[in-house]
PDB file of C-alpha atoms in Angstrom:
ATOM      1  CA  MET A 327      -0.095  -0.026   0.018  1.00 79.00           C
ATOM      2  CA  PRO A 328       2.785   2.412   0.605  1.00 83.00           C
ATOM      3  CA  LEU A 329       3.738   2.173  -2.963  1.00 87.00           C
ATOM      4  CA  PHE A 330       0.203   3.048  -4.306  1.00 91.00           C
ATOM      5  CA  TRP A 331      -0.247   6.170  -1.903  1.00 91.00           C
ATOM      6  CA  SER A 332       3.555   7.404  -2.754  1.00 90.00           C
ATOM      7  CA  VAL A 333       2.962   6.929  -6.424  1.00 90.00           C
ATOM      8  CA  SER A 334      -0.705   8.398  -6.519  1.00 91.00           C
ATOM      9  CA  LEU A 335       0.506  11.404  -4.573  1.00 91.00           C
ATOM     10  CA  THR A 336       3.319  12.084  -6.706  1.00 90.00           C
ATOM     11  CA  ILE A 337       1.154  11.849  -9.709  1.00 90.00           C
ATOM     12  CA  LEU A 338      -1.580  14.170  -8.129  1.00 91.00           C
ATOM     13  CA  VAL A 339       1.187  16.822  -7.405  1.00 90.00           C
ATOM     14  CA  ALA A 340       2.816  16.443 -10.899  1.00 88.00           C
ATOM     15  CA  VAL A 341      -0.571  17.050 -12.727  1.00 88.00           C
ATOM     16  CA  VAL A 342      -1.628  19.798 -10.680  1.00 90.00           C
ATOM     17  CA  LEU A 343       1.814  21.624 -10.737  1.00 87.00           C
ATOM     18  CA  ASN A 344       2.292  20.980 -14.516  1.00 85.00           C
ATOM     19  CA  LEU A 345      -1.309  21.440 -15.861  1.00 87.00           C
ATOM     20  CA  LYS A 346      -0.996  24.993 -17.132  1.00 86.00           C
ATOM     21  CA  THR A 347       2.390  24.187 -18.903  1.00 84.00           C
ATOM     22  CA  ALA A 348       1.219  20.802 -20.149  1.00 85.00           C
ATOM     23  CA  ALA A 349      -1.853  22.802 -21.721  1.00 86.00           C
ATOM     24  CA  LEU A 350       0.381  25.368 -23.488  1.00 86.00           C
ATOM     25  CA  MET A 351       2.472  22.526 -24.880  1.00 85.00           C
ATOM     26  CA  ALA A 352      -0.501  20.584 -25.839  1.00 86.00           C
ATOM     27  CA  SER A 353      -2.066  23.476 -27.493  1.00 88.00           C
ATOM     28  CA  VAL A 354       1.077  23.748 -29.765  1.00 89.00           C
ATOM     29  CA  GLY A 355       0.930  20.207 -30.551  1.00 87.00           C
ATOM     30  CA  ASN A 356       3.399  18.720 -28.367  1.00 85.00           C
ATOM     31  CA  TRP A 357       1.561  16.162 -26.590  1.00 88.00           C
ATOM     32  CA  GLY A 358       4.346  13.963 -25.820  1.00 87.00           C
ATOM     33  CA  GLU A 359       6.055  16.466 -23.705  1.00 84.00           C
ATOM     34  CA  ALA A 360       3.023  17.344 -21.835  1.00 83.00           C
ATOM     35  CA  VAL A 361       2.099  13.554 -21.133  1.00 86.00           C
ATOM     36  CA  GLY A 362       5.821  13.028 -20.180  1.00 84.00           C
ATOM     37  CA  SER A 363       5.944  15.891 -17.870  1.00 81.00           C
ATOM     38  CA  MET A 364       2.703  15.153 -15.770  1.00 85.00           C
ATOM     39  CA  PHE A 365       2.803  11.338 -15.798  1.00 87.00           C
ATOM     40  CA  PHE A 366       5.894   9.413 -17.268  1.00 89.00           C
ATOM     41  CA  GLY A 367       8.584  11.653 -15.686  1.00 87.00           C
ATOM     42  CA  PRO A 368       7.626  11.571 -12.232  1.00 90.00           C
ATOM     43  CA  ILE A 369       6.830   7.721 -12.146  1.00 91.00           C
ATOM     44  CA  VAL A 370      10.196   6.842 -13.687  1.00 92.00           C
ATOM     45  CA  PHE A 371      11.978   9.024 -11.606  1.00 92.00           C
ATOM     46  CA  PHE A 372      10.276   7.827  -8.362  1.00 92.00           C
ATOM     47  CA  LEU A 373      10.963   4.331  -9.443  1.00 91.00           C
ATOM     48  CA  ILE A 374      14.686   5.072 -10.141  1.00 93.00           C
ATOM     49  CA  VAL A 375      14.835   6.454  -6.992  1.00 92.00           C
ATOM     50  CA  GLN A 376      12.763   3.637  -4.868  1.00 91.00           C
ATOM     51  CA  VAL A 377      15.380   0.770  -6.640  1.00 93.00           C
ATOM     52  CA  VAL A 378      18.536   2.760  -5.584  1.00 93.00           C
ATOM     53  CA  LEU A 379      17.245   3.462  -2.188  1.00 91.00           C
ATOM     54  CA  PHE A 380      15.819  -0.087  -1.622  1.00 91.00           C
ATOM     55  CA  HIS A 381      18.689  -2.150  -2.861  1.00 92.00           C
ATOM     56  CA  ALA A 382      21.152   0.204  -0.969  1.00 92.00           C
ATOM     57  CA  THR A 383      19.331  -0.453   2.148  1.00 90.00           C
ATOM     58  CA  ARG A 384      19.136  -3.925   1.870  1.00 90.00           C
ATOM     59  CA  LEU A 385      22.790  -4.391   0.932  1.00 92.00           C
ATOM     60  CA  VAL A 386      23.558  -2.459   4.250  1.00 92.00           C
ATOM     61  CA  ARG A 387      21.034  -3.739   6.442  1.00 89.00           C
ATOM     62  CA  GLY A 388      20.462  -7.230   4.994  1.00 85.00           C
ATOM     63  CA  SER A 389      17.536  -8.750   3.171  1.00 81.00           C
ATOM     64  CA  GLN A 390      15.594  -9.625   6.626  1.00 85.00           C
ATOM     65  CA  ALA A 391      15.821  -5.809   7.790  1.00 81.00           C
ATOM     66  CA  VAL A 392      13.775  -4.566   4.904  1.00 84.00           C
ATOM     67  CA  ALA A 393      10.171  -5.320   3.898  1.00 87.00           C
ATOM     68  CA  LYS A 394       9.175  -5.968   0.558  1.00 87.00           C
ATOM     69  CA  PHE A 395       9.568  -3.405  -2.431  1.00 84.00           C
ATOM     70  CA  THR A 396       6.034  -2.417  -2.435  1.00 84.00           C
ATOM     71  CA  THR A 397       5.274  -2.502   1.293  1.00 87.00           C
ATOM     72  CA  SER A 398       8.579  -0.955   2.309  1.00 85.00           C
ATOM     73  CA  ARG A 399       8.416   2.538   4.013  1.00 87.00           C
ATOM     74  CA  LEU A 400      11.047   3.578   1.671  1.00 88.00           C
ATOM     75  CA  ASN A 401       8.500   4.350  -0.808  1.00 88.00           C
ATOM     76  CA  TYR A 402       7.574   7.468   1.436  1.00 90.00           C
ATOM     77  CA  ILE A 403      10.956   8.687   1.189  1.00 90.00           C
ATOM     78  CA  SER A 404      11.384   8.061  -2.600  1.00 91.00           C
ATOM     79  CA  GLY A 405       7.946   9.700  -3.136  1.00 89.00           C
ATOM     80  CA  LEU A 406       9.078  12.918  -0.959  1.00 90.00           C
ATOM     81  CA  ILE A 407      12.333  13.125  -3.021  1.00 91.00           C
ATOM     82  CA  THR A 408      10.295  12.665  -6.332  1.00 91.00           C
ATOM     83  CA  LEU A 409       7.919  15.338  -5.165  1.00 89.00           C
ATOM     84  CA  LEU A 410      10.825  17.673  -4.502  1.00 89.00           C
ATOM     85  CA  GLY A 411      12.060  17.133  -8.031  1.00 87.00           C
ATOM     86  CA  VAL A 412       8.584  17.841  -9.359  1.00 87.00           C
ATOM     87  CA  LEU A 413       8.221  20.993  -7.457  1.00 87.00           C
ATOM     88  CA  GLY A 414      11.611  22.358  -8.858  1.00 84.00           C
ATOM     89  CA  ALA A 415      10.577  21.211 -12.334  1.00 79.00           C
ATOM     90  CA  ALA A 416       7.536  23.168 -11.952  1.00 78.00           C
ATOM     91  CA  VAL A 417       8.812  26.191 -10.600  1.00 80.00           C
ATOM     92  CA  ASN A 418      11.786  26.695 -13.112  1.00 74.00           C
ATOM     93  CA  PRO A 419      10.345  24.759 -16.583  1.00 65.00           C
ATOM     94  CA  ALA A 420      13.320  24.518 -19.281  1.00 60.00           C
TER      95      ALA A 420
END
């Protein structure tokens, strides 16, 4: 469940913060970048951060000390890092 809530919150914030920019991109016909900035970019970044955190923690603490990938509380940390990245990208669009 932590994975579901973390990804859901990340996507919700990404859509809300990038809605205006994505609408401008879509009006010009740049649908790929609009969808990527709202959905695929945050999901891919979240999963990369989650994989790195999960396996680094598992390497340091052992496999018995860390819960499964989807139920680990590391999902919340990955979600927070991703939200900071989404916020930074929304404030300073390229």
